[in-house]
Each structure stands twice: as C-alpha cells, then as structure tokens.
Amino acid sequence: MMDSSRSMGNGFSCQEKLASSSSASRLTSVLEAIAGEYALVINGHSLAHALEADMELEFLETACACKAVICCRVTPLQKAQVVELVKKYKKAVTLAIGDGANDVSMIKTAHIGVGISGQEGIQAVLASDYSFSQFKFLQRLLLVHGRWSYLRMCKFLCYFFYKNFAFTMVHFWFGFFCGFSAQTVYDQYFITLYNIVYTSLPVLAMGVFDQDVTEQRSMEYPKLYEPGQLNLLFNKREFFICIAQGIYTSVLMFFIPYGVFADATRNDGAQLADYQSFAVTVATSLVIVVSVQIGLDTGFWTAINHFFIWGSLAVYFAILFAMHSSGLFQIFPNQFRFVGNAQNTLAQPTVWLTITLTTVVCIMPVVAFRFLKLDLKPELSDTVRYTQLVRKKQRAQHRCMRRVGRAGSRRSGYAFSHQEGFGELIMSGKNMRLSSLALSSFAARSSSSWIETLRKKKGGDSTASSPSGGADKPLKV
C-alpha cells in the first residue's frame, strides 16, 4: 500500500490509499522473502480494521505467511468472519472447534464444526458435527478417523461409478444388434436387484470398515494425512479412470460371450446361442467380476466383508435358480416363462469357460497395473504397510527363537571368574534336580539306613550296660 498526502483548501491534509498491482506484487514478494517462523497476535479492535474490504486480503496474506495466528478478545461475529475470509479466498476446508456459546457462530460457519463438552455448557456441542470431552482428541479425530473416512468415501465412489458403468454400457453395445429397441440384454428382475441386493452390501461394508493402515501407524506417520488435503484419492482424473475401467469391462463383458456363443453348441449338439442363455452368461460374469473387483479394493478384511461378498454371490445364484424354477412358473406363469433355463445354461462347460475367461481378462490388467505401481512408484501408505508386515515377521521369528532357546537350555548360565568358584560343583552334576523316581528311591534308601543306624546304636548301648547291671548309680556332686 502506498500512502499519498493531498492538501485541502482549508489547510488540512488527508491520507488516501492508492492500491495498485505493483503494491500487491510488492507485498507478495515481501511475504515470500520472509525467513524464519513468525506468529501474528491481533486483538478485537485491530481485527475490526483488518476485516474491512480494502484490508482483508493484506490481512489474509500476512496471516498465511505466519506459523500461527492468535485472535484474542474478539466477538463471536469476528470469529465467524475470520473463518469466512479463509473459505472465500483460500478455497480450503476449514474446521472450527469451541467449547462455549460464543463459538457457535464460528462452528456453524466452518465446513466442519467440533464442540468440546466442558464446563461452559453444551451449546457448542449441539451446534457441532463432532464432539468430544478433551482437546487432545482432535489429533485422533483428524489423523485416524478423518483420514479413514476420506479413504472409505473415495473408494466407495470409485467403485460405485465403476460397477454402474460396467452394468449400463452393456445395454449400449447390445443396442447395435437389436436396432436400439427397448429390449434389454438382462432379465428385468436382474436389473431391479443388481444395485439393491447383488452389489449393495459389499460396497457398504467397505465404506464402513475399510482402512489402509492401523490407527497406531496413522498417529505415527502424520504425513499420511496429505492425500486428503491435496484431494488425491478422488478427483477428475480418478473419476475418468473409473469410467474408462467400467467401459472396458462392459466391452469385454458383452463381446467375449457374443464371440463364443456364435459357434458354440451344447453337449447334445444343439445351438447354444439363444437370448436367455446369453443373458444368464453375461449377468453371471458381471456379478462375479464386480465381486472380485471389490475384493481387490478392500484393504482391511473382516468377517462381515467375507460374509457380504460371498453371501451376495450365493444370493445371486439362489435367486437365479428360483426365478427359472417350475414352482414360480406354476404360481406366475406369465412372469417366469423360461423354466430350467439357468440350470441348463450353467450346466454347460462352455458357459463356465466363457465366464472364467471374461473374469480373467477383466481383472488381470487391474492386478498388473497395481503390482507395477506398488513396485515402481509406491505411496507412503504402501511403504507403511510393507514396514508393518516386516515387523510382524520379525516378531514371529523372535518368538520362535525364544521358544527354541528355552526348550534347548537345561542349565542356568553363570559368569566366569578369575577365582576358583563353583565350576567344579556345577560340572559334577551334584546340584542337578533328580527325577521323581530317583528321588523316591533315594528317600527310601536314606530312611532305611537311618533306621538301621538307630538300631545299631541301641544294641550297642544295651550291651555296654549289661555287665554292670543296675548296681551303678549316678554320683551326686
């Protein structure tokens, strides 16, 4: 900012501020040239001037050049204005934390509001998105639960777009062969149950339980939080990659069975290429491929993940066989007219070969790409996971070595000395523990010898006192 003085006719002079591009660039260059770590402390009266329209950008740039900014003795409205200023110009995700009623406006203005349930009431807690009892839990909220939530949400969205594009684009390729009529390549009940039953629970389990590293490693490596700040896991690039993968899967899902069924025959020599058999083959391939794909995307397996993924496959085959059974045909003859089609189609080895080939061709490029990426350009989370696996193996080896060492050592170790000690006694084996059988025999031998010695002593005393008889009397002194 450059101040120029202009004199008036009555003898007074006023200051007017001339803001220009050169002054703004000069301020930016000055802030970039600052070396060291500084803090900004500003009170409420100064903040009122700093938040004016012609000063708020300079205040924001100065605050961003500092390591810490403390706004003391400010009103609740000024707290909200500072948060709004950062949201307006920095395009950043803001978080506000407070424990009293004067922090409510700030908490509501920020993207994420956190309330502390303390001695100042629960107004901040009621207006917040998250609440806890102590300020120290903010680190765990951000580095552990916040990062896990971002990871799960990104994986959920990527898989959701992938599976729906793989499902929908098959209709587009089928339109070239049916004249773009209203006919669908899938059964109508499969279209209804695909997103509700067959593929809903596995992605829900991944969105709730998935994690890439443990909570201890998340606290140990705070740099793992950076992908969320930089929006690396879900952006335009990741979105188009998911769409491209879904389109690639749909192409293979349609044209591989189409090419196989063109000249395929059944075991009895009849033609295999009919509409219902083709629909069952494509639908089965789709459900298996998307189930394998979510298995590859899952980083933390639990019993619920296993139950939902494999249970969804089991439910699909159960519903498929039920819809082509004679029982439903007898109840609803106009709805379920293709009796036994699923059983006859899936009984053909050619159909299962087609399903296997489609699954392998769809999944192998994904596996190869992830393997090369992990080997050539690993991320920090990959390195942390690898370190965690190495530590687990080392701990298991140490435990095995300790067990072997304890089983192989019979004697307690002793230190060597320049003086003569108990080495000869130890090497002689006299201090070794005896077995129970040897101990019992030793006790029997010692007890019998003790009784015989006592008898001999009594016999010797009786023979010594017999010549004198009872005439001897003790002398009194």
Short mmCIF file of C-alpha atoms in Angstrom, two decimals:
data_model
loop_
_atom_site.label_atom_id
_atom_site.label_comp_id
_atom_site.label_asym_id
_atom_site.label_seq_id
_atom_site.Cartn_x
_atom_site.Cartn_y
_atom_site.Cartn_z
CA MET A 1 0.00 0.00 0.00
CA MET A 2 1.27 3.46 -0.88
CA ASP A 3 0.06 6.48 1.04
CA SER A 4 -0.09 9.85 -0.76
CA SER A 5 -0.82 13.09 1.06
CA ARG A 6 -3.24 15.55 -0.54
CA SER A 7 -3.69 19.09 0.91
CA MET A 8 -7.11 20.67 1.05
CA GLY A 9 -8.14 24.30 0.76
CA ASN A 10 -8.81 24.80 4.47
CA GLY A 11 -5.24 23.94 5.41
CA PHE A 12 -5.90 20.34 6.40
CA SER A 13 -4.41 17.33 4.69
CA CYS A 14 -5.86 13.86 4.29
CA GLN A 15 -4.29 10.47 3.56
CA GLU A 16 -5.65 8.43 0.67
CA LYS A 17 -4.55 4.91 -0.16
CA LEU A 18 -3.63 4.02 -3.69
CA ALA A 19 -3.86 0.30 -4.28
CA SER A 20 -2.16 -0.87 -7.40
CA SER A 21 -0.90 -4.07 -8.89
CA SER A 22 2.67 -3.09 -8.17
CA SER A 23 1.95 -2.65 -4.47
CA ALA A 24 0.16 -6.03 -4.30
CA SER A 25 3.04 -7.79 -6.01
CA ARG A 26 5.47 -5.99 -3.73
CA LEU A 27 3.58 -7.25 -0.68
CA THR A 28 3.58 -10.80 -2.03
CA SER A 29 7.30 -10.68 -2.72
CA VAL A 30 7.96 -9.34 0.75
CA LEU A 31 5.92 -12.12 2.35
CA GLU A 32 7.68 -14.76 0.27
CA ALA A 33 11.06 -13.38 1.25
CA ILE A 34 10.32 -13.76 4.97
CA ALA A 35 12.77 -16.17 6.53
CA GLY A 36 12.03 -17.89 9.79
CA GLU A 37 8.88 -18.70 11.70
CA TYR A 38 6.64 -15.90 12.94
CA ALA A 39 3.32 -15.61 14.75
CA LEU A 40 0.61 -12.97 14.42
CA VAL A 41 -1.25 -11.74 17.51
CA ILE A 42 -4.15 -9.36 16.93
CA ASN A 43 -6.90 -8.15 19.25
CA GLY A 44 -10.52 -7.34 18.54
CA HIS A 45 -10.09 -3.61 17.89
CA SER A 46 -7.33 -4.16 15.33
CA LEU A 47 -9.20 -7.08 13.79
CA ALA A 48 -12.19 -4.82 13.12
CA HIS A 49 -10.00 -2.68 10.84
CA ALA A 50 -8.21 -5.68 9.32
CA LEU A 51 -11.51 -7.24 8.23
CA GLU A 52 -12.57 -4.23 6.20
CA ALA A 53 -12.99 -4.70 2.47
CA ASP A 54 -9.80 -2.89 1.50
CA MET A 55 -7.63 -4.59 4.12
CA GLU A 56 -8.87 -8.18 4.33
CA LEU A 57 -6.61 -9.50 1.55
CA GLU A 58 -3.49 -7.99 3.14
CA PHE A 59 -4.52 -9.41 6.49
CA LEU A 60 -5.10 -12.86 4.97
CA GLU A 61 -1.75 -12.89 3.14
CA THR A 62 0.09 -11.76 6.25
CA ALA A 63 -1.68 -14.39 8.36
CA CYS A 64 -0.85 -17.14 5.85
CA ALA A 65 2.83 -16.17 5.96
CA CYS A 66 2.91 -16.78 9.72
CA LYS A 67 3.28 -20.07 11.52
CA ALA A 68 0.44 -19.31 13.94
CA VAL A 69 -2.26 -16.62 14.22
CA ILE A 70 -3.89 -15.69 17.53
CA CYS A 71 -7.01 -13.53 17.53
CA CYS A 72 -7.64 -12.55 21.16
CA ARG A 73 -10.55 -10.71 22.78
CA VAL A 74 -12.75 -10.89 19.70
CA THR A 75 -16.50 -11.06 19.36
CA PRO A 76 -18.37 -14.17 18.15
CA LEU A 77 -19.13 -12.39 14.88
CA GLN A 78 -15.45 -11.65 14.28
CA LYS A 79 -14.61 -15.32 14.79
CA ALA A 80 -17.09 -16.26 12.09
CA GLN A 81 -15.77 -13.51 9.78
CA VAL A 82 -12.20 -14.84 10.04
CA VAL A 83 -13.39 -18.33 9.10
CA GLU A 84 -15.48 -16.94 6.25
CA LEU A 85 -12.45 -15.00 4.98
CA VAL A 86 -10.40 -18.17 4.71
CA LYS A 87 -13.25 -20.03 3.00
CA LYS A 88 -13.73 -17.22 0.50
CA TYR A 89 -10.20 -16.68 -0.76
CA LYS A 90 -8.24 -19.83 0.07
CA LYS A 91 -10.77 -22.44 -1.13
CA ALA A 92 -9.75 -24.64 1.78
CA VAL A 93 -11.69 -26.98 4.02
CA THR A 94 -11.99 -25.27 7.39
CA LEU A 95 -12.51 -26.71 10.86
CA ALA A 96 -13.65 -24.72 13.89
CA ILE A 97 -13.52 -26.00 17.45
CA GLY A 98 -15.02 -24.41 20.53
CA ASP A 99 -16.46 -25.15 23.95
CA GLY A 100 -18.87 -22.28 24.65
CA ALA A 101 -21.89 -20.45 23.31
CA ASN A 102 -19.69 -17.68 21.89
CA ASP A 103 -18.16 -20.22 19.49
CA VAL A 104 -21.46 -21.33 17.93
CA SER A 105 -21.34 -18.87 15.01
CA MET A 106 -17.76 -19.86 14.20
CA ILE A 107 -18.62 -23.58 14.38
CA LYS A 108 -21.59 -23.15 12.05
CA THR A 109 -19.58 -21.07 9.55
CA ALA A 110 -16.79 -23.63 9.15
CA HIS A 111 -17.11 -26.71 6.97
CA ILE A 112 -16.56 -28.97 9.98
CA GLY A 113 -17.59 -27.96 13.47
CA VAL A 114 -16.22 -29.63 16.60
CA GLY A 115 -17.63 -29.00 20.05
CA ILE A 116 -15.99 -29.70 23.40
CA SER A 117 -18.33 -30.72 26.19
CA GLY A 118 -16.85 -28.80 29.10
CA GLN A 119 -17.95 -26.53 31.93
CA GLU A 120 -19.39 -23.83 29.65
CA GLY A 121 -22.45 -25.80 28.64
CA ILE A 122 -23.41 -27.88 25.64
CA GLN A 123 -24.36 -25.14 23.18
CA ALA A 124 -21.19 -25.75 21.15
CA VAL A 125 -21.79 -29.49 21.19
CA LEU A 126 -25.35 -29.13 19.92
CA ALA A 127 -24.23 -26.92 17.02
CA SER A 128 -21.24 -29.07 16.00
CA ASP A 129 -20.74 -32.06 13.74
CA TYR A 130 -18.45 -33.90 16.15
CA SER A 131 -17.96 -33.60 19.88
CA PHE A 132 -15.56 -34.95 22.49
CA SER A 133 -14.55 -34.17 26.04
CA GLN A 134 -10.92 -33.04 25.70
CA PHE A 135 -9.00 -31.02 23.16
CA LYS A 136 -6.29 -33.68 22.80
CA PHE A 137 -8.73 -35.97 20.97
CA LEU A 138 -8.65 -33.62 17.97
CA GLN A 139 -5.44 -35.28 16.76
CA ARG A 140 -7.06 -38.70 16.71
CA LEU A 141 -10.19 -37.29 15.06
CA LEU A 142 -8.16 -35.87 12.17
CA LEU A 143 -5.29 -38.32 11.69
CA VAL A 144 -7.24 -41.54 12.27
CA HIS A 145 -10.99 -41.23 11.83
CA GLY A 146 -10.90 -38.30 9.42
CA ARG A 147 -8.36 -39.97 7.15
CA TRP A 148 -10.17 -43.31 7.25
CA SER A 149 -13.45 -41.58 6.43
CA TYR A 150 -11.91 -39.86 3.41
CA LEU A 151 -10.34 -43.11 2.21
CA ARG A 152 -13.60 -45.05 2.54
CA MET A 153 -15.64 -42.37 0.82
CA CYS A 154 -13.25 -42.19 -2.15
CA LYS A 155 -13.17 -45.97 -2.56
CA PHE A 156 -16.96 -46.11 -2.28
CA LEU A 157 -17.45 -43.50 -5.01
CA CYS A 158 -14.87 -45.01 -7.38
CA TYR A 159 -16.33 -48.50 -7.08
CA PHE A 160 -19.89 -47.20 -7.38
CA PHE A 161 -19.17 -45.44 -10.68
CA TYR A 162 -17.20 -48.44 -11.97
CA LYS A 163 -19.85 -51.08 -11.31
CA ASN A 164 -22.69 -48.96 -12.71
CA PHE A 165 -20.83 -48.09 -15.91
CA ALA A 166 -19.90 -51.76 -16.37
CA PHE A 167 -23.58 -52.64 -15.90
CA THR A 168 -25.12 -49.90 -18.05
CA MET A 169 -22.78 -49.82 -21.05
CA VAL A 170 -23.61 -53.44 -21.90
CA HIS A 171 -27.07 -52.19 -22.93
CA PHE A 172 -25.39 -49.70 -25.27
CA TRP A 173 -23.35 -52.40 -27.04
CA PHE A 174 -26.42 -54.64 -27.24
CA GLY A 175 -28.32 -51.81 -28.94
CA PHE A 176 -26.23 -52.21 -32.11
CA PHE A 177 -27.60 -55.75 -32.50
CA CYS A 178 -31.24 -55.13 -31.55
CA GLY A 179 -31.78 -51.96 -33.56
CA PHE A 180 -31.71 -49.79 -30.42
CA SER A 181 -35.12 -51.08 -29.46
CA ALA A 182 -36.50 -51.31 -25.92
CA GLN A 183 -35.20 -54.84 -25.48
CA THR A 184 -32.67 -55.29 -22.67
CA VAL A 185 -29.79 -57.71 -22.51
CA TYR A 186 -30.53 -58.61 -18.90
CA ASP A 187 -33.57 -60.08 -17.27
CA GLN A 188 -35.91 -57.47 -15.80
CA TYR A 189 -35.55 -58.86 -12.29
CA PHE A 190 -31.77 -58.79 -12.55
CA ILE A 191 -31.93 -55.09 -13.46
CA THR A 192 -34.07 -54.47 -10.38
CA LEU A 193 -31.95 -56.45 -7.93
CA TYR A 194 -28.46 -55.54 -9.21
CA ASN A 195 -27.99 -52.39 -7.14
CA ILE A 196 -30.32 -53.39 -4.32
CA VAL A 197 -29.22 -56.94 -3.47
CA TYR A 198 -26.28 -58.18 -5.53
CA THR A 199 -23.80 -55.30 -5.16
CA SER A 200 -25.05 -53.10 -2.32
CA LEU A 201 -23.82 -54.87 0.81
CA PRO A 202 -20.15 -55.45 -0.22
CA VAL A 203 -19.58 -51.78 -1.02
CA LEU A 204 -21.39 -50.80 2.16
CA ALA A 205 -19.05 -52.99 4.23
CA MET A 206 -16.03 -51.46 2.50
CA GLY A 207 -17.34 -47.97 3.17
CA VAL A 208 -17.74 -48.72 6.88
CA PHE A 209 -14.83 -50.98 7.86
CA ASP A 210 -12.04 -50.40 5.34
CA GLN A 211 -8.66 -48.98 6.41
CA ASP A 212 -5.24 -48.97 4.79
CA VAL A 213 -3.02 -48.81 7.92
CA THR A 214 -3.70 -49.28 11.61
CA GLU A 215 -4.50 -46.41 13.94
CA GLN A 216 -1.07 -46.64 15.59
CA ARG A 217 0.65 -46.13 12.23
CA SER A 218 -1.74 -43.29 11.36
CA MET A 219 -0.67 -41.46 14.52
CA GLU A 220 2.99 -42.35 13.96
CA TYR A 221 3.08 -41.02 10.38
CA PRO A 222 1.08 -37.75 10.17
CA LYS A 223 2.19 -37.30 6.55
CA LEU A 224 -0.42 -39.91 5.61
CA TYR A 225 -2.97 -37.11 6.04
CA GLU A 226 -1.64 -35.22 2.99
CA PRO A 227 -3.64 -37.07 0.25
CA GLY A 228 -6.84 -35.80 1.81
CA GLN A 229 -5.59 -32.22 1.90
CA LEU A 230 -4.43 -32.39 -1.72
CA ASN A 231 -7.55 -34.31 -2.87
CA LEU A 232 -5.51 -37.07 -4.49
CA LEU A 233 -7.79 -40.07 -3.99
CA PHE A 234 -10.87 -38.74 -5.79
CA ASN A 235 -10.67 -36.00 -8.39
CA LYS A 236 -11.44 -35.57 -12.09
CA ARG A 237 -8.58 -37.85 -13.08
CA GLU A 238 -9.70 -40.66 -10.77
CA PHE A 239 -13.28 -40.20 -11.93
CA PHE A 240 -12.42 -40.65 -15.61
CA ILE A 241 -10.19 -43.63 -14.75
CA CYS A 242 -13.18 -45.32 -13.08
CA ILE A 243 -15.36 -44.57 -16.09
CA ALA A 244 -12.74 -45.93 -18.50
CA GLN A 245 -12.37 -49.10 -16.44
CA GLY A 246 -16.15 -49.57 -16.41
CA ILE A 247 -16.39 -49.11 -20.17
CA TYR A 248 -13.50 -51.54 -20.72
CA THR A 249 -15.22 -54.12 -18.52
CA SER A 250 -18.54 -53.70 -20.34
CA VAL A 251 -16.89 -54.20 -23.74
CA LEU A 252 -15.33 -57.48 -22.67
CA MET A 253 -18.47 -58.48 -20.80
CA PHE A 254 -20.54 -58.30 -23.97
CA PHE A 255 -18.25 -59.23 -26.84
CA ILE A 256 -16.45 -62.24 -25.29
CA PRO A 257 -19.73 -64.18 -24.72
CA TYR A 258 -21.01 -62.91 -28.07
CA GLY A 259 -17.97 -64.30 -29.88
CA VAL A 260 -18.06 -67.62 -28.02
CA PHE A 261 -21.80 -68.16 -28.47
CA ALA A 262 -21.61 -67.56 -32.23
CA ASP A 263 -20.29 -71.08 -32.89
CA ALA A 264 -20.83 -72.85 -29.54
CA THR A 265 -23.02 -75.91 -29.13
CA ARG A 266 -24.47 -77.79 -26.21
CA ASN A 267 -23.46 -81.25 -25.09
CA ASP A 268 -26.32 -82.71 -27.14
CA GLY A 269 -25.23 -80.83 -30.30
CA ALA A 270 -27.95 -78.17 -30.19
CA GLN A 271 -27.16 -74.50 -30.74
CA LEU A 272 -26.16 -72.69 -27.56
CA ALA A 273 -26.75 -69.15 -28.79
CA ASP A 274 -30.20 -68.16 -27.54
CA TYR A 275 -31.29 -64.94 -25.88
CA GLN A 276 -31.88 -66.26 -22.36
CA SER A 277 -28.65 -68.28 -22.22
CA PHE A 278 -26.71 -65.24 -23.37
CA ALA A 279 -28.43 -63.06 -20.73
CA VAL A 280 -27.64 -65.54 -17.93
CA THR A 281 -23.99 -65.80 -19.01
CA VAL A 282 -23.46 -62.02 -19.18
CA ALA A 283 -25.24 -61.40 -15.87
CA THR A 284 -23.26 -64.11 -14.08
CA SER A 285 -19.98 -62.76 -15.47
CA LEU A 286 -20.88 -59.24 -14.34
CA VAL A 287 -21.69 -60.24 -10.76
CA ILE A 288 -18.50 -62.31 -10.44
CA VAL A 289 -16.27 -59.59 -11.94
CA VAL A 290 -17.56 -56.78 -9.74
CA SER A 291 -17.31 -59.04 -6.66
CA VAL A 292 -13.68 -59.86 -7.43
CA GLN A 293 -13.00 -56.18 -8.07
CA ILE A 294 -14.33 -55.10 -4.68
CA GLY A 295 -12.23 -57.85 -3.14
CA LEU A 296 -9.17 -56.22 -4.72
CA ASP A 297 -10.25 -52.79 -3.49
CA THR A 298 -10.76 -53.95 0.10
CA GLY A 299 -7.68 -53.25 2.19
CA PHE A 300 -8.93 -54.49 5.58
CA TRP A 301 -10.80 -57.78 5.63
CA THR A 302 -13.27 -58.61 8.37
CA ALA A 303 -15.78 -61.39 8.82
CA ILE A 304 -18.51 -59.00 7.67
CA ASN A 305 -16.68 -58.30 4.40
CA HIS A 306 -16.35 -62.03 3.68
CA PHE A 307 -19.99 -62.63 4.55
CA PHE A 308 -21.30 -59.81 2.36
CA ILE A 309 -19.12 -60.52 -0.70
CA TRP A 310 -19.52 -64.28 -0.86
CA GLY A 311 -23.05 -64.08 0.50
CA SER A 312 -24.04 -61.74 -2.34
CA LEU A 313 -22.76 -64.30 -4.86
CA ALA A 314 -24.69 -67.07 -3.12
CA VAL A 315 -27.85 -64.97 -3.06
CA TYR A 316 -27.48 -64.24 -6.78
CA PHE A 317 -27.32 -67.92 -7.72
CA ALA A 318 -30.17 -68.76 -5.34
CA ILE A 319 -32.44 -66.10 -6.86
CA LEU A 320 -31.35 -67.05 -10.39
CA PHE A 321 -32.28 -70.71 -9.93
CA ALA A 322 -35.50 -69.77 -8.14
CA MET A 323 -36.66 -67.48 -10.96
CA HIS A 324 -36.14 -70.28 -13.52
CA SER A 325 -37.77 -72.97 -11.39
CA SER A 326 -41.04 -74.72 -12.13
CA GLY A 327 -42.56 -73.66 -8.80
CA LEU A 328 -42.64 -69.96 -9.67
CA PHE A 329 -43.84 -70.81 -13.17
CA GLN A 330 -46.85 -72.59 -11.72
CA ILE A 331 -47.66 -69.61 -9.48
CA PHE A 332 -46.87 -66.82 -12.01
CA PRO A 333 -46.93 -68.40 -15.49
CA ASN A 334 -46.86 -65.04 -17.30
CA GLN A 335 -43.84 -63.68 -15.42
CA PHE A 336 -41.46 -66.64 -15.18
CA ARG A 337 -41.79 -68.40 -18.53
CA PHE A 338 -38.23 -69.67 -19.03
CA VAL A 339 -38.34 -72.77 -16.86
CA GLY A 340 -34.99 -74.52 -16.31
CA ASN A 341 -33.02 -72.10 -18.47
CA ALA A 342 -30.47 -71.19 -15.76
CA GLN A 343 -29.92 -74.84 -14.81
CA ASN A 344 -29.41 -75.90 -18.44
CA THR A 345 -27.14 -72.96 -19.27
CA LEU A 346 -24.85 -73.25 -16.24
CA ALA A 347 -24.59 -77.00 -16.75
CA GLN A 348 -22.60 -76.43 -19.97
CA PRO A 349 -18.77 -76.40 -19.61
CA THR A 350 -18.55 -73.84 -22.44
CA VAL A 351 -20.52 -71.32 -20.37
CA TRP A 352 -18.23 -71.64 -17.35
CA LEU A 353 -15.17 -71.38 -19.60
CA THR A 354 -16.62 -68.16 -21.03
CA ILE A 355 -17.32 -66.77 -17.54
CA THR A 356 -13.79 -67.65 -16.39
CA LEU A 357 -12.19 -66.11 -19.47
CA THR A 358 -14.21 -62.90 -19.09
CA THR A 359 -13.30 -62.59 -15.41
CA VAL A 360 -9.59 -63.14 -16.01
CA VAL A 361 -9.39 -60.70 -18.93
CA CYS A 362 -11.25 -58.01 -16.95
CA ILE A 363 -9.27 -58.39 -13.72
CA MET A 364 -5.72 -59.14 -14.86
CA PRO A 365 -4.94 -55.63 -16.23
CA VAL A 366 -6.01 -54.14 -12.88
CA VAL A 367 -3.81 -56.57 -10.95
CA ALA A 368 -0.83 -55.93 -13.26
CA PHE A 369 -1.21 -52.14 -13.03
CA ARG A 370 -1.41 -52.17 -9.24
CA PHE A 371 1.55 -54.50 -8.96
CA LEU A 372 3.72 -52.29 -11.17
CA LYS A 373 2.59 -49.16 -9.34
CA LEU A 374 3.39 -50.74 -5.98
CA ASP A 375 6.80 -51.86 -7.20
CA LEU A 376 7.87 -48.79 -9.21
CA LYS A 377 6.09 -45.87 -7.54
CA PRO A 378 4.80 -46.83 -4.09
CA GLU A 379 2.90 -44.36 -1.97
CA LEU A 380 3.60 -43.62 1.66
CA SER A 381 0.71 -45.84 2.79
CA ASP A 382 2.17 -48.73 0.78
CA THR A 383 5.56 -48.23 2.43
CA VAL A 384 3.97 -48.12 5.89
CA ARG A 385 2.04 -51.34 5.20
CA TYR A 386 5.22 -53.05 4.00
CA THR A 387 7.06 -51.91 7.13
CA GLN A 388 4.22 -53.24 9.25
CA LEU A 389 4.41 -56.66 7.57
CA VAL A 390 8.20 -56.80 8.04
CA ARG A 391 7.80 -56.01 11.74
CA LYS A 392 5.21 -58.75 12.15
CA LYS A 393 7.54 -61.29 10.51
CA GLN A 394 10.44 -60.20 12.70
CA ARG A 395 8.33 -60.53 15.84
CA ALA A 396 7.23 -64.02 14.82
CA GLN A 397 10.87 -65.03 14.21
CA HIS A 398 11.95 -63.68 17.60
CA ARG A 399 9.18 -65.62 19.32
CA CYS A 400 10.24 -68.84 17.59
CA MET A 401 13.86 -68.27 18.56
CA ARG A 402 12.91 -67.68 22.19
CA ARG A 403 10.88 -70.88 22.28
CA VAL A 404 13.73 -72.88 20.78
CA GLY A 405 16.19 -71.32 23.21
CA ARG A 406 14.04 -72.12 26.23
CA ALA A 407 13.48 -75.72 25.12
CA GLY A 408 17.18 -76.36 24.43
CA SER A 409 18.69 -74.90 27.62
CA ARG A 410 18.77 -77.18 30.66
CA ARG A 411 21.22 -75.35 32.87
CA SER A 412 21.25 -71.82 34.09
CA GLY A 413 24.08 -69.70 32.78
CA TYR A 414 26.85 -68.49 35.10
CA ALA A 415 29.63 -65.99 34.76
CA PHE A 416 33.31 -66.94 34.63
CA SER A 417 35.68 -65.56 37.24
CA HIS A 418 39.43 -65.47 37.71
CA GLN A 419 38.99 -67.07 41.14
CA GLU A 420 38.05 -70.67 41.74
CA GLY A 421 34.32 -70.81 42.21
CA PHE A 422 31.55 -73.36 41.84
CA GLY A 423 32.52 -74.56 38.39
CA GLU A 424 33.60 -77.99 39.56
CA LEU A 425 30.39 -78.42 41.57
CA ILE A 426 28.24 -77.41 38.62
CA MET A 427 30.06 -79.66 36.15
CA SER A 428 29.85 -82.61 38.52
CA GLY A 429 26.09 -82.70 38.26
CA LYS A 430 25.50 -82.98 42.02
CA ASN A 431 23.35 -79.90 42.05
CA MET A 432 21.09 -81.16 39.26
CA ARG A 433 17.46 -81.84 40.03
CA LEU A 434 16.62 -85.53 40.32
CA SER A 435 13.67 -87.13 38.71
CA SER A 436 10.69 -88.22 40.79
CA LEU A 437 11.64 -91.93 40.56
CA ALA A 438 15.23 -91.30 41.61
CA LEU A 439 14.05 -89.01 44.38
CA SER A 440 11.71 -91.68 45.78
CA SER A 441 14.42 -94.36 45.68
CA PHE A 442 16.88 -92.01 47.36
CA ALA A 443 14.35 -91.24 50.07
CA ALA A 444 13.73 -94.97 50.62
CA ARG A 445 17.45 -95.69 50.89
CA SER A 446 18.13 -92.84 53.27
CA SER A 447 15.17 -93.76 55.54
CA SER A 448 16.19 -97.45 55.78
CA SER A 449 19.82 -96.65 56.54
CA TRP A 450 18.74 -94.22 59.22
CA ILE A 451 16.59 -96.87 60.94
CA GLU A 452 19.43 -99.45 60.81
CA THR A 453 21.88 -96.95 62.30
CA LEU A 454 19.48 -96.20 65.14
CA ARG A 455 19.02 -99.90 65.89
CA LYS A 456 22.78 -100.45 65.97
CA LYS A 457 23.22 -97.62 68.42
CA LYS A 458 20.52 -99.01 70.70
CA GLY A 459 22.06 -102.50 70.56
CA GLY A 460 25.50 -101.11 71.44
CA ASP A 461 24.13 -99.22 74.44
CA SER A 462 22.37 -102.31 75.79
CA THR A 463 25.50 -104.48 75.55
CA ALA A 464 27.59 -101.82 77.25
CA SER A 465 25.23 -101.54 80.23
CA SER A 466 24.60 -105.32 80.81
CA PRO A 467 27.86 -106.25 82.84
CA SER A 468 27.36 -103.65 85.42
CA GLY A 469 23.67 -104.36 85.78
CA GLY A 470 21.65 -101.98 87.95
CA ALA A 471 24.27 -101.55 90.74
CA ASP A 472 25.69 -98.44 89.19
CA LYS A 473 24.08 -95.29 90.44
CA PRO A 474 24.72 -91.73 89.48
CA LEU A 475 27.00 -89.76 91.77
CA LYS A 476 25.81 -86.53 93.24
CA VAL A 477 28.31 -83.75 93.39
#
